PDB file of C-alpha atoms in Angstrom:
ATOM      1  CA  MET H   1      66.863  47.799 126.413  1.00  0.00           C
ATOM      2  CA  ALA H   2      70.118  46.472 127.912  1.00  0.00           C
ATOM      3  CA  LEU H   3      73.488  48.008 127.060  1.00  0.00           C
ATOM      4  CA  SER H   4      76.535  45.832 126.432  1.00  0.00           C
ATOM      5  CA  THR H   5      80.098  46.494 127.550  1.00  0.00           C
ATOM      6  CA  VAL H   6      83.207  47.324 125.528  1.00  0.00           C
ATOM      7  CA  VAL H   7      86.845  47.254 126.692  1.00  0.00           C
ATOM      8  CA  PHE H   8      89.354  49.705 125.195  1.00  0.00           C
ATOM      9  CA  LEU H   9      93.142  49.872 125.334  1.00  0.00           C
ATOM     10  CA  LYS H  10      94.558  53.392 125.301  1.00  0.00           C
ATOM     11  CA  GLU H  11      98.153  54.560 125.100  1.00  0.00           C
ATOM     12  CA  LYS H  12      98.714  57.539 127.386  1.00  0.00           C
ATOM     13  CA  ARG H  13     101.051  60.452 126.645  1.00  0.00           C
ATOM     14  CA  ASP H  14     103.777  58.912 128.809  1.00  0.00           C
ATOM     15  CA  GLY H  15     103.694  55.693 126.756  1.00  0.00           C
ATOM     16  CA  SER H  16     101.896  53.561 129.342  1.00  0.00           C
ATOM     17  CA  ILE H  17      98.863  51.469 128.399  1.00  0.00           C
ATOM     18  CA  LYS H  18      95.518  52.073 130.082  1.00  0.00           C
ATOM     19  CA  THR H  19      92.491  49.799 129.916  1.00  0.00           C
ATOM     20  CA  ARG H  20      88.983  51.151 130.207  1.00  0.00           C
ATOM     21  CA  ALA H  21      85.733  49.218 130.429  1.00  0.00           C
ATOM     22  CA  CYS H  22      82.958  51.217 128.801  1.00  0.00           C
ATOM     23  CA  VAL H  23      79.263  50.903 128.200  1.00  0.00           C
ATOM     24  CA  ASN H  24      78.153  50.707 124.599  1.00  0.00           C
ATOM     25  CA  GLY H  25      75.812  53.671 124.742  1.00  0.00           C
ATOM     26  CA  ALA H  26      74.902  53.638 121.045  1.00  0.00           C
ATOM     27  CA  PRO H  27      71.346  52.357 121.679  1.00  0.00           C
ATOM     28  CA  GLN H  28      70.703  55.451 123.813  1.00  0.00           C
ATOM     29  CA  ARG H  29      70.744  57.568 120.663  1.00  0.00           C
ATOM     30  CA  LYS H  30      67.128  56.503 120.209  1.00  0.00           C
ATOM     31  CA  ILE H  31      66.276  58.109 123.566  1.00  0.00           C
ATOM     32  CA  TRP H  32      68.540  61.150 123.866  1.00  0.00           C
ATOM     33  CA  SER H  33      69.362  63.714 121.234  1.00  0.00           C
ATOM     34  CA  LYS H  34      72.897  65.092 120.992  1.00  0.00           C
ATOM     35  CA  GLU H  35      71.668  68.470 122.178  1.00  0.00           C
ATOM     36  CA  ASP H  36      70.152  67.011 125.349  1.00  0.00           C
ATOM     37  CA  ALA H  37      73.103  64.719 126.101  1.00  0.00           C
ATOM     38  CA  ALA H  38      76.076  66.987 125.309  1.00  0.00           C
ATOM     39  CA  SER H  39      78.186  68.427 128.103  1.00  0.00           C
ATOM     40  CA  PRO H  40      79.465  72.010 128.019  1.00  0.00           C
ATOM     41  CA  THR H  41      83.164  72.469 127.266  1.00  0.00           C
ATOM     42  CA  PRO H  42      85.239  75.640 127.607  1.00  0.00           C
ATOM     43  CA  HIS H  43      85.825  77.933 124.669  1.00  0.00           C
ATOM     44  CA  LEU H  44      89.449  77.828 123.600  1.00  0.00           C
ATOM     45  CA  GLU H  45      89.424  81.609 123.713  1.00  0.00           C
ATOM     46  CA  SER H  46      88.552  81.331 127.412  1.00  0.00           C
ATOM     47  CA  VAL H  47      91.605  79.155 128.008  1.00  0.00           C
ATOM     48  CA  PHE H  48      93.815  81.670 126.183  1.00  0.00           C
ATOM     49  CA  LEU H  49      92.312  84.625 128.043  1.00  0.00           C
ATOM     50  CA  VAL H  50      92.647  83.025 131.464  1.00  0.00           C
ATOM     51  CA  ALA H  51      96.232  82.004 130.692  1.00  0.00           C
ATOM     52  CA  GLY H  52      97.023  85.523 129.461  1.00  0.00           C
ATOM     53  CA  ILE H  53      95.496  87.144 132.544  1.00  0.00           C
ATOM     54  CA  SER H  54      97.364  84.696 134.763  1.00  0.00           C
ATOM     55  CA  ALA H  55     100.679  85.548 133.100  1.00  0.00           C
ATOM     56  CA  TRP H  56     100.058  89.317 133.213  1.00  0.00           C
ATOM     57  CA  GLN H  57      99.123  89.228 136.897  1.00  0.00           C
ATOM     58  CA  HIS H  58     101.974  86.808 137.718  1.00  0.00           C
ATOM     59  CA  ARG H  59      99.596  84.236 139.108  1.00  0.00           C
ATOM     60  CA  LYS H  60     100.530  80.761 140.258  1.00  0.00           C
ATOM     61  CA  ASN H  61      99.064  77.962 138.123  1.00  0.00           C
ATOM     62  CA  ARG H  62      98.062  74.376 138.730  1.00  0.00           C
ATOM     63  CA  CYS H  63      96.468  71.642 136.642  1.00  0.00           C
ATOM     64  CA  PHE H  64      94.473  68.757 138.079  1.00  0.00           C
ATOM     65  CA  ASP H  65      93.493  65.385 136.635  1.00  0.00           C
ATOM     66  CA  ILE H  66      90.383  64.101 138.400  1.00  0.00           C
ATOM     67  CA  PRO H  67      90.481  60.295 138.764  1.00  0.00           C
ATOM     68  CA  SER H  68      87.487  58.095 137.927  1.00  0.00           C
ATOM     69  CA  ALA H  69      85.359  61.107 137.128  1.00  0.00           C
ATOM     70  CA  PHE H  70      82.408  59.217 135.648  1.00  0.00           C
ATOM     71  CA  PRO H  71      82.379  56.209 138.041  1.00  0.00           C
ATOM     72  CA  THR H  72      82.099  58.663 140.963  1.00  0.00           C
ATOM     73  CA  THR H  73      79.042  60.338 139.414  1.00  0.00           C
ATOM     74  CA  ASP H  74      75.527  59.111 140.161  1.00  0.00           C
ATOM     75  CA  THR H  75      73.237  58.483 137.222  1.00  0.00           C
ATOM     76  CA  ASP H  76      69.753  60.004 137.232  1.00  0.00           C
ATOM     77  CA  GLU H  77      68.111  57.424 134.976  1.00  0.00           C
ATOM     78  CA  GLU H  78      67.542  53.694 135.045  1.00  0.00           C
ATOM     79  CA  VAL H  79      70.162  52.001 132.850  1.00  0.00           C
ATOM     80  CA  ILE H  80      70.364  48.223 132.491  1.00  0.00           C
ATOM     81  CA  MET H  81      73.709  46.791 131.370  1.00  0.00           C
ATOM     82  CA  VAL H  82      74.450  43.199 130.387  1.00  0.00           C
ATOM     83  CA  LEU H  83      77.807  41.614 131.264  1.00  0.00           C
ATOM     84  CA  LYS H  84      78.794  38.665 129.099  1.00  0.00           C
ATOM     85  CA  GLY H  85      81.278  35.826 129.334  1.00  0.00           C
ATOM     86  CA  GLU H  86      84.473  36.257 131.342  1.00  0.00           C
ATOM     87  CA  LEU H  87      83.515  39.692 132.630  1.00  0.00           C
ATOM     88  CA  ALA H  88      80.361  38.285 134.205  1.00  0.00           C
ATOM     89  CA  ASP H  89      82.282  35.256 135.544  1.00  0.00           C
ATOM     90  CA  TYR H  90      84.857  37.485 137.244  1.00  0.00           C
ATOM     91  CA  LEU H  91      82.158  39.533 138.923  1.00  0.00           C
ATOM     92  CA  ILE H  92      80.433  36.398 140.191  1.00  0.00           C
ATOM     93  CA  LYS H  93      83.729  35.070 141.577  1.00  0.00           C
ATOM     94  CA  MET H  94      84.293  38.338 143.428  1.00  0.00           C
ATOM     95  CA  HIS H  95      80.830  38.370 145.071  1.00  0.00           C
ATOM     96  CA  PRO H  96      79.084  35.021 144.465  1.00  0.00           C
ATOM     97  CA  ALA H  97      76.425  35.588 147.103  1.00  0.00           C
ATOM     98  CA  ILE H  98      75.303  38.789 145.410  1.00  0.00           C
ATOM     99  CA  TYR H  99      75.516  37.951 141.703  1.00  0.00           C
ATOM    100  CA  GLN H 100      75.256  34.154 141.333  1.00  0.00           C
ATOM    101  CA  PRO H 101      71.466  34.022 141.886  1.00  0.00           C
ATOM    102  CA  PHE H 102      70.952  36.408 138.953  1.00  0.00           C
ATOM    103  CA  ALA H 103      73.318  34.768 136.439  1.00  0.00           C
ATOM    104  CA  ILE H 104      71.915  33.032 133.363  1.00  0.00           C
ATOM    105  CA  VAL H 105      73.477  31.181 130.423  1.00  0.00           C
ATOM    106  CA  ASP H 106      72.750  31.981 126.772  1.00  0.00           C
ATOM    107  CA  ALA H 107      72.541  29.576 123.837  1.00  0.00           C
ATOM    108  CA  ARG H 108      76.309  29.831 123.319  1.00  0.00           C
ATOM    109  CA  GLY H 109      77.036  28.786 126.867  1.00  0.00           C
ATOM    110  CA  ARG H 110      78.172  32.242 127.958  1.00  0.00           C
ATOM    111  CA  THR H 111      77.300  33.617 131.342  1.00  0.00           C
ATOM    112  CA  LEU H 112      74.996  36.640 131.235  1.00  0.00           C
ATOM    113  CA  LEU H 113      74.467  39.031 134.090  1.00  0.00           C
ATOM    114  CA  TYR H 114      72.020  41.938 133.898  1.00  0.00           C
ATOM    115  CA  VAL H 115      72.865  44.775 136.265  1.00  0.00           C
ATOM    116  CA  ARG H 116      71.421  48.216 136.949  1.00  0.00           C
ATOM    117  CA  LEU H 117      73.941  51.033 136.839  1.00  0.00           C
ATOM    118  CA  GLN H 118      74.192  53.393 139.771  1.00  0.00           C
ATOM    119  CA  LYS H 119      77.100  55.397 138.349  1.00  0.00           C
ATOM    120  CA  ALA H 120      77.636  57.176 135.032  1.00  0.00           C
ATOM    121  CA  LEU H 121      80.112  54.810 133.414  1.00  0.00           C
ATOM    122  CA  TYR H 122      82.151  55.759 130.360  1.00  0.00           C
ATOM    123  CA  GLY H 123      80.142  55.302 127.200  1.00  0.00           C
ATOM    124  CA  LEU H 124      76.782  56.535 128.469  1.00  0.00           C
ATOM    125  CA  MET H 125      75.606  59.406 126.310  1.00  0.00           C
ATOM    126  CA  ARG H 126      75.001  61.676 129.289  1.00  0.00           C
ATOM    127  CA  ALA H 127      77.984  60.629 131.408  1.00  0.00           C
ATOM    128  CA  ALA H 128      79.972  63.809 130.705  1.00  0.00           C
ATOM    129  CA  LEU H 129      76.913  65.992 131.279  1.00  0.00           C
ATOM    130  CA  LEU H 130      76.159  64.324 134.615  1.00  0.00           C
ATOM    131  CA  PHE H 131      79.746  64.812 135.754  1.00  0.00           C
ATOM    132  CA  TYR H 132      79.659  68.438 134.628  1.00  0.00           C
ATOM    133  CA  ARG H 133      76.635  69.077 136.817  1.00  0.00           C
ATOM    134  CA  LYS H 134      78.292  67.294 139.737  1.00  0.00           C
ATOM    135  CA  PHE H 135      81.591  69.172 139.432  1.00  0.00           C
ATOM    136  CA  ARG H 136      79.874  72.510 138.900  1.00  0.00           C
ATOM    137  CA  GLY H 137      77.872  71.940 142.077  1.00  0.00           C
ATOM    138  CA  GLU H 138      81.078  71.183 143.985  1.00  0.00           C
ATOM    139  CA  LEU H 139      82.633  74.420 142.746  1.00  0.00           C
ATOM    140  CA  GLU H 140      79.559  76.447 143.669  1.00  0.00           C
ATOM    141  CA  ARG H 141      79.545  74.932 147.171  1.00  0.00           C
ATOM    142  CA  TYR H 142      83.151  76.092 147.527  1.00  0.00           C
ATOM    143  CA  GLY H 143      82.035  79.606 146.638  1.00  0.00           C
ATOM    144  CA  PHE H 144      82.760  79.842 142.913  1.00  0.00           C
ATOM    145  CA  VAL H 145      80.535  81.846 140.581  1.00  0.00           C
ATOM    146  CA  VAL H 146      80.234  80.402 137.063  1.00  0.00           C
ATOM    147  CA  ASN H 147      80.931  82.806 134.209  1.00  0.00           C
ATOM    148  CA  PRO H 148      77.666  83.716 132.421  1.00  0.00           C
ATOM    149  CA  TYR H 149      79.384  83.630 129.012  1.00  0.00           C
ATOM    150  CA  ASP H 150      81.306  80.360 129.420  1.00  0.00           C
ATOM    151  CA  PRO H 151      79.792  77.684 131.687  1.00  0.00           C
ATOM    152  CA  CYS H 152      83.191  75.995 132.121  1.00  0.00           C
ATOM    153  CA  VAL H 153      84.882  79.025 133.685  1.00  0.00           C
ATOM    154  CA  ALA H 154      84.331  80.003 137.302  1.00  0.00           C
ATOM    155  CA  ASN H 155      85.771  82.608 139.656  1.00  0.00           C
ATOM    156  CA  TYR H 156      86.100  82.695 143.419  1.00  0.00           C
ATOM    157  CA  THR H 157      87.008  85.772 145.447  1.00  0.00           C
ATOM    158  CA  THR H 158      89.195  84.893 148.426  1.00  0.00           C
ATOM    159  CA  LYS H 159      88.966  86.518 151.853  1.00  0.00           C
ATOM    160  CA  ASN H 160      91.925  88.761 151.019  1.00  0.00           C
ATOM    161  CA  GLY H 161      90.248  89.920 147.801  1.00  0.00           C
ATOM    162  CA  LYS H 162      92.249  87.810 145.360  1.00  0.00           C
ATOM    163  CA  GLN H 163      90.608  86.035 142.443  1.00  0.00           C
ATOM    164  CA  LEU H 164      90.891  82.279 141.961  1.00  0.00           C
ATOM    165  CA  THR H 165      89.915  81.226 138.431  1.00  0.00           C
ATOM    166  CA  VAL H 166      89.099  77.689 137.321  1.00  0.00           C
ATOM    167  CA  VAL H 167      88.669  76.368 133.774  1.00  0.00           C
ATOM    168  CA  TRP H 168      87.615  72.760 133.331  1.00  0.00           C
ATOM    169  CA  HIS H 169      87.147  70.417 130.379  1.00  0.00           C
ATOM    170  CA  VAL H 170      85.337  67.355 131.745  1.00  0.00           C
ATOM    171  CA  ASP H 171      87.933  66.047 134.264  1.00  0.00           C
ATOM    172  CA  ASP H 172      90.887  68.261 133.228  1.00  0.00           C
ATOM    173  CA  VAL H 173      91.031  71.289 135.519  1.00  0.00           C
ATOM    174  CA  TYR H 174      93.219  74.389 135.224  1.00  0.00           C
ATOM    175  CA  ALA H 175      93.329  76.840 138.150  1.00  0.00           C
ATOM    176  CA  SER H 176      95.214  80.092 138.671  1.00  0.00           C
ATOM    177  CA  CYS H 177      95.555  82.575 141.527  1.00  0.00           C
ATOM    178  CA  VAL H 178      98.113  85.075 142.793  1.00  0.00           C
ATOM    179  CA  ASP H 179      97.975  83.473 146.247  1.00  0.00           C
ATOM    180  CA  ASP H 180      99.556  80.021 146.133  1.00  0.00           C
ATOM    181  CA  PHE H 181      98.009  79.175 149.504  1.00  0.00           C
ATOM    182  CA  GLU H 182      94.517  79.544 148.022  1.00  0.00           C
ATOM    183  CA  LEU H 183      95.436  77.057 145.286  1.00  0.00           C
ATOM    184  CA  THR H 184      96.616  74.643 147.975  1.00  0.00           C
ATOM    185  CA  LYS H 185      93.316  75.024 149.841  1.00  0.00           C
ATOM    186  CA  PHE H 186      91.404  74.330 146.631  1.00  0.00           C
ATOM    187  CA  ALA H 187      93.590  71.288 145.934  1.00  0.00           C
ATOM    188  CA  CYS H 188      92.808  69.943 149.416  1.00  0.00           C
ATOM    189  CA  TYR H 189      89.101  70.479 148.757  1.00  0.00           C
ATOM    190  CA  LEU H 190      89.310  68.402 145.576  1.00  0.00           C
ATOM    191  CA  GLY H 191      91.431  65.812 147.358  1.00  0.00           C
ATOM    192  CA  ASP H 192      88.783  65.363 150.046  1.00  0.00           C
ATOM    193  CA  ILE H 193      86.231  64.617 147.307  1.00  0.00           C
ATOM    194  CA  TYR H 194      88.242  62.498 144.860  1.00  0.00           C
ATOM    195  CA  GLY H 195      90.840  60.922 147.116  1.00  0.00           C
ATOM    196  CA  PRO H 196      94.610  60.446 146.936  1.00  0.00           C
ATOM    197  CA  LYS H 197      94.607  59.536 143.240  1.00  0.00           C
ATOM    198  CA  LEU H 198      93.892  63.152 142.326  1.00  0.00           C
ATOM    199  CA  THR H 199      96.847  64.305 140.215  1.00  0.00           C
ATOM    200  CA  MET H 200      98.164  67.845 140.579  1.00  0.00           C
ATOM    201  CA  HIS H 201     100.749  69.520 138.332  1.00  0.00           C
ATOM    202  CA  THR H 202     102.686  72.554 139.542  1.00  0.00           C
ATOM    203  CA  GLY H 203     105.435  74.749 138.135  1.00  0.00           C
ATOM    204  CA  THR H 204     105.524  76.993 135.077  1.00  0.00           C
ATOM    205  CA  LYS H 205     104.978  74.483 132.247  1.00  0.00           C
ATOM    206  CA  PHE H 206     101.745  72.556 131.745  1.00  0.00           C
ATOM    207  CA  ASP H 207     100.217  70.211 129.203  1.00  0.00           C
ATOM    208  CA  TYR H 208      96.570  71.221 128.997  1.00  0.00           C
ATOM    209  CA  LEU H 209      94.073  70.129 126.322  1.00  0.00           C
ATOM    210  CA  GLY H 210      96.901  69.074 124.027  1.00  0.00           C
ATOM    211  CA  MET H 211      98.705  72.419 124.316  1.00  0.00           C
ATOM    212  CA  ASN H 212     101.933  73.272 126.120  1.00  0.00           C
ATOM    213  CA  LEU H 213     101.470  76.333 128.326  1.00  0.00           C
ATOM    214  CA  ASP H 214     104.775  77.923 129.361  1.00  0.00           C
ATOM    215  CA  PHE H 215     104.522  80.681 131.981  1.00  0.00           C
ATOM    216  CA  GLY H 216     108.296  81.058 132.268  1.00  0.00           C
ATOM    217  CA  GLY H 217     108.337  84.460 130.585  1.00  0.00           C
ATOM    218  CA  ASP H 218     108.100  87.828 132.342  1.00  0.00           C
ATOM    219  CA  GLY H 219     104.405  88.647 132.204  1.00  0.00           C
ATOM    220  CA  GLY H 220     103.693  86.429 129.197  1.00  0.00           C
ATOM    221  CA  VAL H 221     102.721  82.887 128.300  1.00  0.00           C
ATOM    222  CA  GLU H 222     103.902  80.817 125.343  1.00  0.00           C
ATOM    223  CA  ILE H 223     101.514  78.288 123.837  1.00  0.00           C
ATOM    224  CA  ASP H 224     102.836  75.654 121.469  1.00  0.00           C
ATOM    225  CA  MET H 225     102.036  72.206 120.090  1.00  0.00           C
ATOM    226  CA  PHE H 226     105.493  71.108 118.981  1.00  0.00           C
ATOM    227  CA  LYS H 227     104.856  67.454 119.862  1.00  0.00           C
ATOM    228  CA  HIS H 228     101.761  67.348 117.665  1.00  0.00           C
ATOM    229  CA  VAL H 229     103.561  69.073 114.794  1.00  0.00           C
ATOM    230  CA  ASP H 230     106.458  66.610 115.081  1.00  0.00           C
ATOM    231  CA  LYS H 231     103.971  63.710 115.046  1.00  0.00           C
ATOM    232  CA  LEU H 232     102.286  65.198 111.960  1.00  0.00           C
ATOM    233  CA  LEU H 233     105.594  65.366 110.109  1.00  0.00           C
ATOM    234  CA  GLU H 234     106.549  61.892 111.288  1.00  0.00           C
ATOM    235  CA  ASP H 235     103.276  60.326 110.111  1.00  0.00           C
ATOM    236  CA  PHE H 236     103.243  62.088 106.725  1.00  0.00           C
ATOM    237  CA  PRO H 237     103.997  59.476 104.012  1.00  0.00           C
ATOM    238  CA  GLU H 238     106.663  61.647 102.362  1.00  0.00           C
ATOM    239  CA  GLU H 239     109.665  63.396 103.822  1.00  0.00           C
ATOM    240  CA  ILE H 240     109.131  67.132 104.131  1.00  0.00           C
ATOM    241  CA  THR H 241     112.372  69.095 103.739  1.00  0.00           C
ATOM    242  CA  GLY H 242     111.288  72.431 102.253  1.00  0.00           C
ATOM    243  CA  LYS H 243     110.308  75.643 103.999  1.00  0.00           C
ATOM    244  CA  ALA H 244     107.571  78.171 103.307  1.00  0.00           C
ATOM    245  CA  ALA H 245     106.853  81.630 104.640  1.00  0.00           C
ATOM    246  CA  THR H 246     103.170  80.771 104.981  1.00  0.00           C
ATOM    247  CA  PRO H 247     101.156  77.523 104.806  1.00  0.00           C
ATOM    248  CA  ALA H 248      98.701  79.215 102.422  1.00  0.00           C
ATOM    249  CA  ALA H 249     100.459  79.256  99.048  1.00  0.00           C
ATOM    250  CA  LYS H 250      99.182  81.223  96.040  1.00  0.00           C
ATOM    251  CA  HIS H 251      97.792  78.089  94.429  1.00  0.00           C
ATOM    252  CA  LEU H 252      95.932  77.000  97.590  1.00  0.00           C
ATOM    253  CA  PHE H 253      92.434  77.375  96.129  1.00  0.00           C
ATOM    254  CA  ASP H 254      93.302  76.095  92.653  1.00  0.00           C
ATOM    255  CA  VAL H 255      91.680  72.766  91.848  1.00  0.00           C
ATOM    256  CA  ARG H 256      93.435  70.868  89.059  1.00  0.00           C
ATOM    257  CA  GLU H 257      92.262  67.614  87.578  1.00  0.00           C
ATOM    258  CA  ASP H 258      95.177  66.738  85.314  1.00  0.00           C
ATOM    259  CA  GLY H 259      97.051  64.678  87.898  1.00  0.00           C
ATOM    260  CA  GLU H 260      97.153  61.045  88.920  1.00  0.00           C
ATOM    261  CA  LYS H 261      94.519  59.974  91.400  1.00  0.00           C
ATOM    262  CA  LEU H 262      95.887  58.798  94.731  1.00  0.00           C
ATOM    263  CA  ASP H 263      95.494  55.185  95.750  1.00  0.00           C
ATOM    264  CA  ARG H 264      93.613  54.223  98.904  1.00  0.00           C
ATOM    265  CA  LYS H 265      96.717  54.050 101.091  1.00  0.00           C
ATOM    266  CA  ASP H 266      97.980  57.535 100.182  1.00  0.00           C
ATOM    267  CA  ALA H 267      94.466  58.976 100.355  1.00  0.00           C
ATOM    268  CA  ASP H 268      93.982  57.598 103.880  1.00  0.00           C
ATOM    269  CA  ALA H 269      97.349  59.033 104.887  1.00  0.00           C
ATOM    270  CA  PHE H 270      96.342  62.433 103.555  1.00  0.00           C
ATOM    271  CA  HIS H 271      93.006  62.315 105.389  1.00  0.00           C
ATOM    272  CA  HIS H 272      94.890  61.468 108.572  1.00  0.00           C
ATOM    273  CA  SER H 273      97.309  64.372 108.116  1.00  0.00           C
ATOM    274  CA  THR H 274      94.452  66.781 107.452  1.00  0.00           C
ATOM    275  CA  ALA H 275      92.699  65.655 110.635  1.00  0.00           C
ATOM    276  CA  GLN H 276      95.902  66.236 112.578  1.00  0.00           C
ATOM    277  CA  MET H 277      96.245  69.730 111.105  1.00  0.00           C
ATOM    278  CA  LEU H 278      92.612  70.452 111.945  1.00  0.00           C
ATOM    279  CA  PHE H 279      93.291  69.700 115.610  1.00  0.00           C
ATOM    280  CA  ILE H 280      96.475  71.798 115.661  1.00  0.00           C
ATOM    281  CA  SER H 281      94.940  74.725 113.766  1.00  0.00           C
ATOM    282  CA  SER H 282      92.048  75.021 116.206  1.00  0.00           C
ATOM    283  CA  ARG H 283      94.492  75.648 119.030  1.00  0.00           C
ATOM    284  CA  ALA H 284      98.063  76.920 118.850  1.00  0.00           C
ATOM    285  CA  ARG H 285      98.523  77.189 115.073  1.00  0.00           C
ATOM    286  CA  ARG H 286      95.731  79.464 113.913  1.00  0.00           C
ATOM    287  CA  ASP H 287      97.841  80.354 110.851  1.00  0.00           C
ATOM    288  CA  LEU H 288      96.968  76.924 109.411  1.00  0.00           C
ATOM    289  CA  GLN H 289      93.233  77.592 109.350  1.00  0.00           C
ATOM    290  CA  PRO H 290      92.902  78.945 105.771  1.00  0.00           C
ATOM    291  CA  THR H 291      94.733  75.911 104.414  1.00  0.00           C
ATOM    292  CA  VAL H 292      92.921  73.379 106.583  1.00  0.00           C
ATOM    293  CA  ALA H 293      89.531  74.986 105.921  1.00  0.00           C
ATOM    294  CA  PHE H 294      90.007  74.491 102.187  1.00  0.00           C
ATOM    295  CA  LEU H 295      91.305  70.920 102.492  1.00  0.00           C
ATOM    296  CA  THR H 296      88.421  69.789 104.674  1.00  0.00           C
ATOM    297  CA  THR H 297      85.843  70.920 102.098  1.00  0.00           C
ATOM    298  CA  ARG H 298      87.312  68.841  99.258  1.00  0.00           C
ATOM    299  CA  VAL H 299      86.486  65.284 100.114  1.00  0.00           C
ATOM    300  CA  LYS H 300      85.431  63.425  96.964  1.00  0.00           C
ATOM    301  CA  GLY H 301      88.755  62.789  95.291  1.00  0.00           C
ATOM    302  CA  LEU H 302      92.482  63.185  95.880  1.00  0.00           C
ATOM    303  CA  TRP H 303      94.930  63.938  93.098  1.00  0.00           C
ATOM    304  CA  PHE H 304      98.712  64.077  93.062  1.00  0.00           C
ATOM    305  CA  ILE H 305      99.999  66.928  90.898  1.00  0.00           C
ATOM    306  CA  ASP H 306     103.662  67.639  91.552  1.00  0.00           C
ATOM    307  CA  GLY H 307     106.074  68.473  94.331  1.00  0.00           C
ATOM    308  CA  SER H 308     104.821  72.011  94.784  1.00  0.00           C
ATOM    309  CA  HIS H 309     101.109  71.217  94.665  1.00  0.00           C
ATOM    310  CA  CYS H 310     101.601  67.843  96.356  1.00  0.00           C
ATOM    311  CA  VAL H 311      97.953  66.790  96.737  1.00  0.00           C
ATOM    312  CA  HIS H 312      94.706  68.411  95.666  1.00  0.00           C
ATOM    313  CA  TRP H 313      91.119  67.635  96.531  1.00  0.00           C
ATOM    314  CA  ASP H 314      88.631  67.298  93.725  1.00  0.00           C
ATOM    315  CA  SER H 315      85.336  68.972  94.620  1.00  0.00           C
ATOM    316  CA  ARG H 316      83.200  67.115  92.121  1.00  0.00           C
TER     317      ARG H 316
END
């Protein structure tokens, strides 16, 4: 079974465009179950607790973006990938002596090149898991002890008795310690492994896992998602001008069927808004959870009622 390649264009938070060549790992679903292929991720409560402890103890904080996390990770299985057309031609032009003898042409006249992967490229079902194991091993070699209750939290006790805490979500790393020198030593350790493209963020304000962490207060941390809320309001098909004391109105759980059914365009817009609220409510806006929980269980029909009810989901 040979896996094909897919190229994605992604707009980053700063507005720049990033291209990423990925493996189409869908055929691997026949081999690996989700349970066996999934990588651990930190509990959001762990992120909040570590941030709270860091603020209370007046720790210094740093965030790291690890470059080329998956392409630097060895794969532990034999994976055959097929390169087609221009992608195969470019590779042959780069190293003709290596790849030209193995190139073939299909019935459409496209160049085909079958290669065996040595690294866990994006798209492989177990790529994140393999990188997790690699990064965890690097932390343990440094001296970190992984938390028994959250496998994506680790602590290291420095020589002067200070605690250095690390939380990581795939290749996004958050570290905190009272001693800024210890954070610098840890940053150098990561730099020796991942090279000069390792990105480090310092200061008191960080963007981590879609949340803004502000440690500017005296012994406290503020967590917000204003950018995501602004995007939610911007994308909503109607202008929202009113205010409410709580997102869960009295009529929240009332299902009425005497309204006009939404067309496909408005229904898609409402689904999109609900998905955005689901992401926000799982992080900084926990007050949205009762509303979002109800909306996500009503998926068979959308009805417009009036300005106060706006849209209802029909459970039939």
